[in-house]
Tab-separated table of C-alpha atoms (C1' of nucleotides) in Angstrom:
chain	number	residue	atom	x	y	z
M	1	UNK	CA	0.000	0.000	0.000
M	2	UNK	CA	1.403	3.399	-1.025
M	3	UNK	CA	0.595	5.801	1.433
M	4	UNK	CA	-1.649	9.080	0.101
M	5	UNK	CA	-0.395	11.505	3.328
M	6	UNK	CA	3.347	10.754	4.321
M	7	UNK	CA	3.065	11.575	8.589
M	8	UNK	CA	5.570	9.051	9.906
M	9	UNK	CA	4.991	10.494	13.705
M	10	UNK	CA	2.652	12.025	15.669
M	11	UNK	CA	4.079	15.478	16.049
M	12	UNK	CA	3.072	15.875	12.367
M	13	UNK	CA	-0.265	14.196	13.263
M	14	UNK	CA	-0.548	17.562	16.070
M	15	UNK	CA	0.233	19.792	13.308
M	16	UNK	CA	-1.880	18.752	10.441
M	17	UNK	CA	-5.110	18.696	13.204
M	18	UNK	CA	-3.707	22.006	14.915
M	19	UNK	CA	-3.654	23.644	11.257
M	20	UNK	CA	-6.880	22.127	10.595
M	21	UNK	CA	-9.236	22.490	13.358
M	22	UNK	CA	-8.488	26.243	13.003
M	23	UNK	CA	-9.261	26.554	9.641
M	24	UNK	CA	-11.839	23.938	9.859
M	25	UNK	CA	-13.937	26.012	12.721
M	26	UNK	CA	-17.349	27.358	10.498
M	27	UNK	CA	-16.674	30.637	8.764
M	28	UNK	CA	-13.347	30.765	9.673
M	29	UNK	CA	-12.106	30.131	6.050
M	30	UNK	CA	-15.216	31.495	3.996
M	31	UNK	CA	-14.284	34.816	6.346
M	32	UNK	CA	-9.959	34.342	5.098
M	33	UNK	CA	-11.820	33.551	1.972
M	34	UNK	CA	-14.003	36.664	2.333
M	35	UNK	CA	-10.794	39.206	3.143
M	36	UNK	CA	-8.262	37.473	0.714
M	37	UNK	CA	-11.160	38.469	-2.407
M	38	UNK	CA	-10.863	42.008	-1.377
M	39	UNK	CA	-13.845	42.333	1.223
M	40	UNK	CA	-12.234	43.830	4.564
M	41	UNK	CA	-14.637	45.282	6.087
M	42	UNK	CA	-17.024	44.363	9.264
M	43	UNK	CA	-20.086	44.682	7.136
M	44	UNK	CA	-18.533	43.642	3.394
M	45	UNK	CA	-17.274	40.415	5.117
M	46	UNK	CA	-20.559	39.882	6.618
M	47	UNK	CA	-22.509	40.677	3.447
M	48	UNK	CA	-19.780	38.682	1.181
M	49	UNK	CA	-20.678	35.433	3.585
M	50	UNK	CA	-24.214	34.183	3.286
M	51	UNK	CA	-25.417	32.898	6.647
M	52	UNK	CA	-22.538	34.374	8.689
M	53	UNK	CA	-23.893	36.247	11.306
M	54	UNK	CA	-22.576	38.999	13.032
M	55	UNK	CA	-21.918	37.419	16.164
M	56	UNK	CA	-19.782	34.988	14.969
M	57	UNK	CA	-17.802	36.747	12.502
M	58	UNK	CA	-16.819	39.124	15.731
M	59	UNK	CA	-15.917	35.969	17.467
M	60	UNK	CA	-13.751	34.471	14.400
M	61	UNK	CA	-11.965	37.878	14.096
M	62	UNK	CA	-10.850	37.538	17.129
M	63	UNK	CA	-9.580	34.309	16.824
M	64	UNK	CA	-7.641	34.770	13.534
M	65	UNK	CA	-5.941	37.564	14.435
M	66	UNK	CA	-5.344	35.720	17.768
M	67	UNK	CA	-3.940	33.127	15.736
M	68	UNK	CA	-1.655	35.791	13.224
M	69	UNK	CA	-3.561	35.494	10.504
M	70	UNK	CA	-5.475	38.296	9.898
M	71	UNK	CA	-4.578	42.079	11.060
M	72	UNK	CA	-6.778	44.731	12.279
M	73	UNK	CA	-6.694	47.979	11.610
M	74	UNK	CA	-8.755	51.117	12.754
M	75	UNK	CA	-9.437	53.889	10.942
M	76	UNK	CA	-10.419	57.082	12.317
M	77	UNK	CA	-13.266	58.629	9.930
M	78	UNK	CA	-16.744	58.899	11.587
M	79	UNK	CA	-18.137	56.586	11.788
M	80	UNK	CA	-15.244	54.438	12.151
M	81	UNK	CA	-14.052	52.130	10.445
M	82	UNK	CA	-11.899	48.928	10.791
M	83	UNK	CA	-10.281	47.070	8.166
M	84	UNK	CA	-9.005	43.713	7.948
M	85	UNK	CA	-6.323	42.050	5.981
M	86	UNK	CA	-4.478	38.727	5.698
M	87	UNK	CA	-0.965	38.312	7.014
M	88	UNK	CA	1.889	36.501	5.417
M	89	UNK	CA	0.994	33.784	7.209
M	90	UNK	CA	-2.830	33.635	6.391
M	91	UNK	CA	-2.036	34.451	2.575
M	92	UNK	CA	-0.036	31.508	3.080
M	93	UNK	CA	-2.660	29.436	4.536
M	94	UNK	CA	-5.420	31.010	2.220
M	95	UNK	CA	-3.355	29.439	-0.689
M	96	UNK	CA	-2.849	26.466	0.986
M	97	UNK	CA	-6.642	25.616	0.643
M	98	UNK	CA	-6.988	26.396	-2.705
M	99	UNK	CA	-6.722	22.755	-4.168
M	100	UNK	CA	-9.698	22.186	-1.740
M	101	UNK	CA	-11.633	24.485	-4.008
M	102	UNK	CA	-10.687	22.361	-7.317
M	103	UNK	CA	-11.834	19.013	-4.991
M	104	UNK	CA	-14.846	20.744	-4.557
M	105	UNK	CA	-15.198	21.472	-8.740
M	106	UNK	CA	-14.157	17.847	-9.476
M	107	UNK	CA	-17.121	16.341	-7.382
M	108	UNK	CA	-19.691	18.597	-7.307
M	109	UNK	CA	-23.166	16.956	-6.869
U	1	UNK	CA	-4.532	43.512	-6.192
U	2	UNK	CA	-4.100	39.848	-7.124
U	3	UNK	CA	-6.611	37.718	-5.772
U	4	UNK	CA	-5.055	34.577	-4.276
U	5	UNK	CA	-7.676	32.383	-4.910
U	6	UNK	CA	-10.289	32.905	-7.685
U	7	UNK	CA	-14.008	32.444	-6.561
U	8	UNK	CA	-15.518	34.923	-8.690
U	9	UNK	CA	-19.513	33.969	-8.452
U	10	UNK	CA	-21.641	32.342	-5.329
U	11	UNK	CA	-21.858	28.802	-7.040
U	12	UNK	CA	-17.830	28.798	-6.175
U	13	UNK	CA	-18.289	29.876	-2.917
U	14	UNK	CA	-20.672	27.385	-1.802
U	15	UNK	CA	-19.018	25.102	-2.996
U	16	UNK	CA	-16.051	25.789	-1.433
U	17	UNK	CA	-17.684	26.109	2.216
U	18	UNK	CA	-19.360	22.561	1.259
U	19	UNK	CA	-16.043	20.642	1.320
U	20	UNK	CA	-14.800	22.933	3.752
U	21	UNK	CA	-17.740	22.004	5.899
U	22	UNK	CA	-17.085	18.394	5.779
U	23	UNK	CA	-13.668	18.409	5.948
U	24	UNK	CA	-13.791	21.004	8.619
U	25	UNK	CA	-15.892	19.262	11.034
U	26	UNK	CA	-14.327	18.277	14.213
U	27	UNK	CA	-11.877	14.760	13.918
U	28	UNK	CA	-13.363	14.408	10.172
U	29	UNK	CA	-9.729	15.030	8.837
U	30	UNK	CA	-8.029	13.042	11.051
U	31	UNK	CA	-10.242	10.352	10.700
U	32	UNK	CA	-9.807	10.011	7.426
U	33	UNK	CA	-5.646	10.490	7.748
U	34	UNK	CA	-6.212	7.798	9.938
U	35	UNK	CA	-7.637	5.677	7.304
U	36	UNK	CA	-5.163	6.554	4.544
U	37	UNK	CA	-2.560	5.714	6.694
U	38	UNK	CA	-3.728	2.071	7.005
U	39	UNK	CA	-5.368	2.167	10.367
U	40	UNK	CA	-8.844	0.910	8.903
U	41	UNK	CA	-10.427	-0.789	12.003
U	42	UNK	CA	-12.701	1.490	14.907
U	43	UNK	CA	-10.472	0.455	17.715
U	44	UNK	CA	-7.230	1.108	15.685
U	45	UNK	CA	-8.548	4.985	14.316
U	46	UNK	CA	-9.220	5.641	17.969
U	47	UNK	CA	-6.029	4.530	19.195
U	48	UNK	CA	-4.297	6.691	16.363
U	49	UNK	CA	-6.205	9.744	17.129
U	50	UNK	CA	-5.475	11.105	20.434
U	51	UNK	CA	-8.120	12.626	21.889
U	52	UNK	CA	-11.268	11.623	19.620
U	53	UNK	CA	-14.108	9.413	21.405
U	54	UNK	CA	-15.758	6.146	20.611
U	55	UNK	CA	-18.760	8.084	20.888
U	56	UNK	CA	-17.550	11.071	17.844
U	57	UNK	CA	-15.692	8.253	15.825
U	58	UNK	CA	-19.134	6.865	15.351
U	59	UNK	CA	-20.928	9.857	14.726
U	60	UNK	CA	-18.120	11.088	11.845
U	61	UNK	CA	-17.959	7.476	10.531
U	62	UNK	CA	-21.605	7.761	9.630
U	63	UNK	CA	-20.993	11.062	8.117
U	64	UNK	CA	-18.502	10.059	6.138
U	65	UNK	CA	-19.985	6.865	4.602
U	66	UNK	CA	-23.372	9.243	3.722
U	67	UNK	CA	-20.426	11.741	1.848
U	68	UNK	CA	-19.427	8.734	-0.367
U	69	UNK	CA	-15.610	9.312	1.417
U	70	UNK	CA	-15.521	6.427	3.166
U	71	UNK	CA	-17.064	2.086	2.603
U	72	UNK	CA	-17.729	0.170	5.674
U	73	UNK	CA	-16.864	-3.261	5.466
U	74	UNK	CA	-17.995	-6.459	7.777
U	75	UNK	CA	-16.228	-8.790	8.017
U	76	UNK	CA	-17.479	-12.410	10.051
U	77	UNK	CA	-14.790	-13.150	12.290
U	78	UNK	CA	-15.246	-13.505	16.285
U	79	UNK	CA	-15.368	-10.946	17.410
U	80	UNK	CA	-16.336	-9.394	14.418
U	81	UNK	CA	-14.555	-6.614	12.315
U	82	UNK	CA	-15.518	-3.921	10.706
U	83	UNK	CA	-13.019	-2.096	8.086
U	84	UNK	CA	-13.213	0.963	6.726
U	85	UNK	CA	-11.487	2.281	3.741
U	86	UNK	CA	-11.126	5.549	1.507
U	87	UNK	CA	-13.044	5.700	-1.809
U	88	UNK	CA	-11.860	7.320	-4.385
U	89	UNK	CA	-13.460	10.887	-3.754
U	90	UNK	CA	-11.775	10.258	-0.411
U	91	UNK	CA	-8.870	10.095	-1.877
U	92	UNK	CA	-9.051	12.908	-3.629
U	93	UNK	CA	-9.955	14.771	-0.631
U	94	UNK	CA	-7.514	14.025	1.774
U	95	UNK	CA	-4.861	14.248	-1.338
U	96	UNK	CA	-6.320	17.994	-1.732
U	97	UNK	CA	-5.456	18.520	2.247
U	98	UNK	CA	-1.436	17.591	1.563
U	99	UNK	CA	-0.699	21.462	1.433
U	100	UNK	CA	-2.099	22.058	4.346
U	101	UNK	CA	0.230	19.790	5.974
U	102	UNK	CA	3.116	21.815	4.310
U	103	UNK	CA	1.525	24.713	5.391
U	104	UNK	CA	1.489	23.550	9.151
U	105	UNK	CA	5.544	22.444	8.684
U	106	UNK	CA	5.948	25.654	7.583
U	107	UNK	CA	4.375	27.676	10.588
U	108	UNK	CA	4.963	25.761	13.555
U	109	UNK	CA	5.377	27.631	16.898
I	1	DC	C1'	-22.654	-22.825	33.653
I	2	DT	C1'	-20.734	-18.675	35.288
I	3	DT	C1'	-17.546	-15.087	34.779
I	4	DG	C1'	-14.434	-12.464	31.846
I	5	DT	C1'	-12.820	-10.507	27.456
I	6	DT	C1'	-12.933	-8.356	22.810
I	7	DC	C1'	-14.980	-5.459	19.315
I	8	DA	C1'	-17.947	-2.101	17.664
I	9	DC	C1'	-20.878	0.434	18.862
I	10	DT	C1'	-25.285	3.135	21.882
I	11	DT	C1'	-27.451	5.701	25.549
I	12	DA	C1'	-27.617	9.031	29.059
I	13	DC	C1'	-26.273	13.245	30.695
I	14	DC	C1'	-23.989	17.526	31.112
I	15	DT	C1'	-21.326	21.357	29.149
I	16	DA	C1'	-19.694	24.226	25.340
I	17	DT	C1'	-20.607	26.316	21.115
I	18	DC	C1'	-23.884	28.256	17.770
I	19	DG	C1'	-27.691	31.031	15.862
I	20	DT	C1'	-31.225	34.677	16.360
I	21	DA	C1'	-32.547	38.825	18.020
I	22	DA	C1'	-31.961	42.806	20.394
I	23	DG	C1'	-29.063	46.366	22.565
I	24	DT	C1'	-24.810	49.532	22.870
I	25	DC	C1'	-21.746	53.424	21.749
I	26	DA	C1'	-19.764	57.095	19.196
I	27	DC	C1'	-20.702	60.117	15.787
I	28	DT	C1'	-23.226	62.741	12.144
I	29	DA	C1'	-27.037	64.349	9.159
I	30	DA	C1'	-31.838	66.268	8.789
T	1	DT	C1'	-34.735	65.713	18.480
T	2	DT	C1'	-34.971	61.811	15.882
T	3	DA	C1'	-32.856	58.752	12.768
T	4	DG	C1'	-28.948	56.350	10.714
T	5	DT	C1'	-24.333	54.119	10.275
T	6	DG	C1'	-20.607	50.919	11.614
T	7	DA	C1'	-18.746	47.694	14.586
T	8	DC	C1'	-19.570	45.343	17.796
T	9	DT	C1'	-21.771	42.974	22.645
T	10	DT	C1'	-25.394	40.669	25.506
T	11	DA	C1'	-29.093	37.448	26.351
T	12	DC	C1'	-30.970	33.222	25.553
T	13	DG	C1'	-32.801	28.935	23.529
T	14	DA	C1'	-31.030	25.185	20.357
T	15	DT	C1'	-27.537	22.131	18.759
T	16	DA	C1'	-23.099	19.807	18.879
T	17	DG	C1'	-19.466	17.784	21.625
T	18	DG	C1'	-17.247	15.359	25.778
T	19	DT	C1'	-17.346	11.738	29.543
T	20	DA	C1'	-18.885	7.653	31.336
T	21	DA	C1'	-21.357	3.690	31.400
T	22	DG	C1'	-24.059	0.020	29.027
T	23	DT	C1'	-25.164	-3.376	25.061
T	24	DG	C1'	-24.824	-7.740	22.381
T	25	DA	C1'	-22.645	-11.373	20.068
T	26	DA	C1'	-19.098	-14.750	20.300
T	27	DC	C1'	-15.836	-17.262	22.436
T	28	DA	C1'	-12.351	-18.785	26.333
T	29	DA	C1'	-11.133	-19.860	31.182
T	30	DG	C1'	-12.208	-21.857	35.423
DNA sequence: CTTGTTCACTTACCTATCGTAAGTCACTAA
DNA sequence: TTAGTGACTTACGATAGGTAAGTGAACAAG
């Protein structure tokens, strides 16, 4: 049997479910998705992500720029606004997912 | 700006936050890692995911097999077995998750 | 024939997370 | 004074997840 994933040990096991069970959490991705296509604000993200609610995409912000990959940034104009982008590190991830998006084209329904 | 991944209409979206979805739900992943990595039987997944439940395994395993990622196979011995292997969309999923392993090499703490 | 063991699950129960709806705060425009 | 905007926060019922214990079939040991 040729083996599809090569993880010999199970520090690589933690990593691929660490990188994963961030990315995996709902919205987080559609909302790294959401920034990457251009849409960083509160309300764009929110509009850009059908069935994302507000609560939640507060919640996720939190935890991706917790997590380094996404940056907030406020700007003073009234009424204020705050702007997100992707860091190296989430452009990096963001990219990382695309081949998902050509799984998703192979098999659709 | 270049976009970084190219989702231009809704249709690509949902799609995307379909597999995402799947894939994204808690152990699903590592599950099926699991499984590519030869550990087919329920007691052996469990003992090669640290941390996931009899009780989830189930659950996900049930999942799966409705997503077409996964066959269950009996097999009459005593006690009896039950083996579970990747289809071929499976394998074309978890093959679509390899970057994000490389992603997760790349990043760690 | 009774007790113990293995395997692959279920059931029961409690806690954590999610979704919906409403409220907050600072500021401006009418 | 009332209304509106943008970015959240709070309250609360519903759903998903975690922990522990139980099930059932088949055999093996004593």
């Amino acid at each position: 049997m040729n083996k599809i994933i090569h993880l010999i040990n199970d520090a690589d096991c933690r990593l691929f479910q660490q990188s994963l069970e961030l990315v995996g959490k709902r919205w987080s991705s559609a909302i790294l998705l959401a920034i990457a296509n251009g849409e960083t604000r509160f309300g764009e993200i929110i509009a850009s992500v059908p069935g994302l609610s507000d609560r939640l995409l507060s919640v996720r912000l939190k935890e991706l720029e917790h997590a380094g990959l996404i940056e907030r940034k406020v700007i003073a104009s009234t009424p204020v606004q705050v702007r997100y982008g992707l860091t190296e590190r989430g452009i990096d991830l963001i990219s990382s997912l695309q081949p998902l998006v050509d799984y998703g084209h192979r098999w659709e329904d």
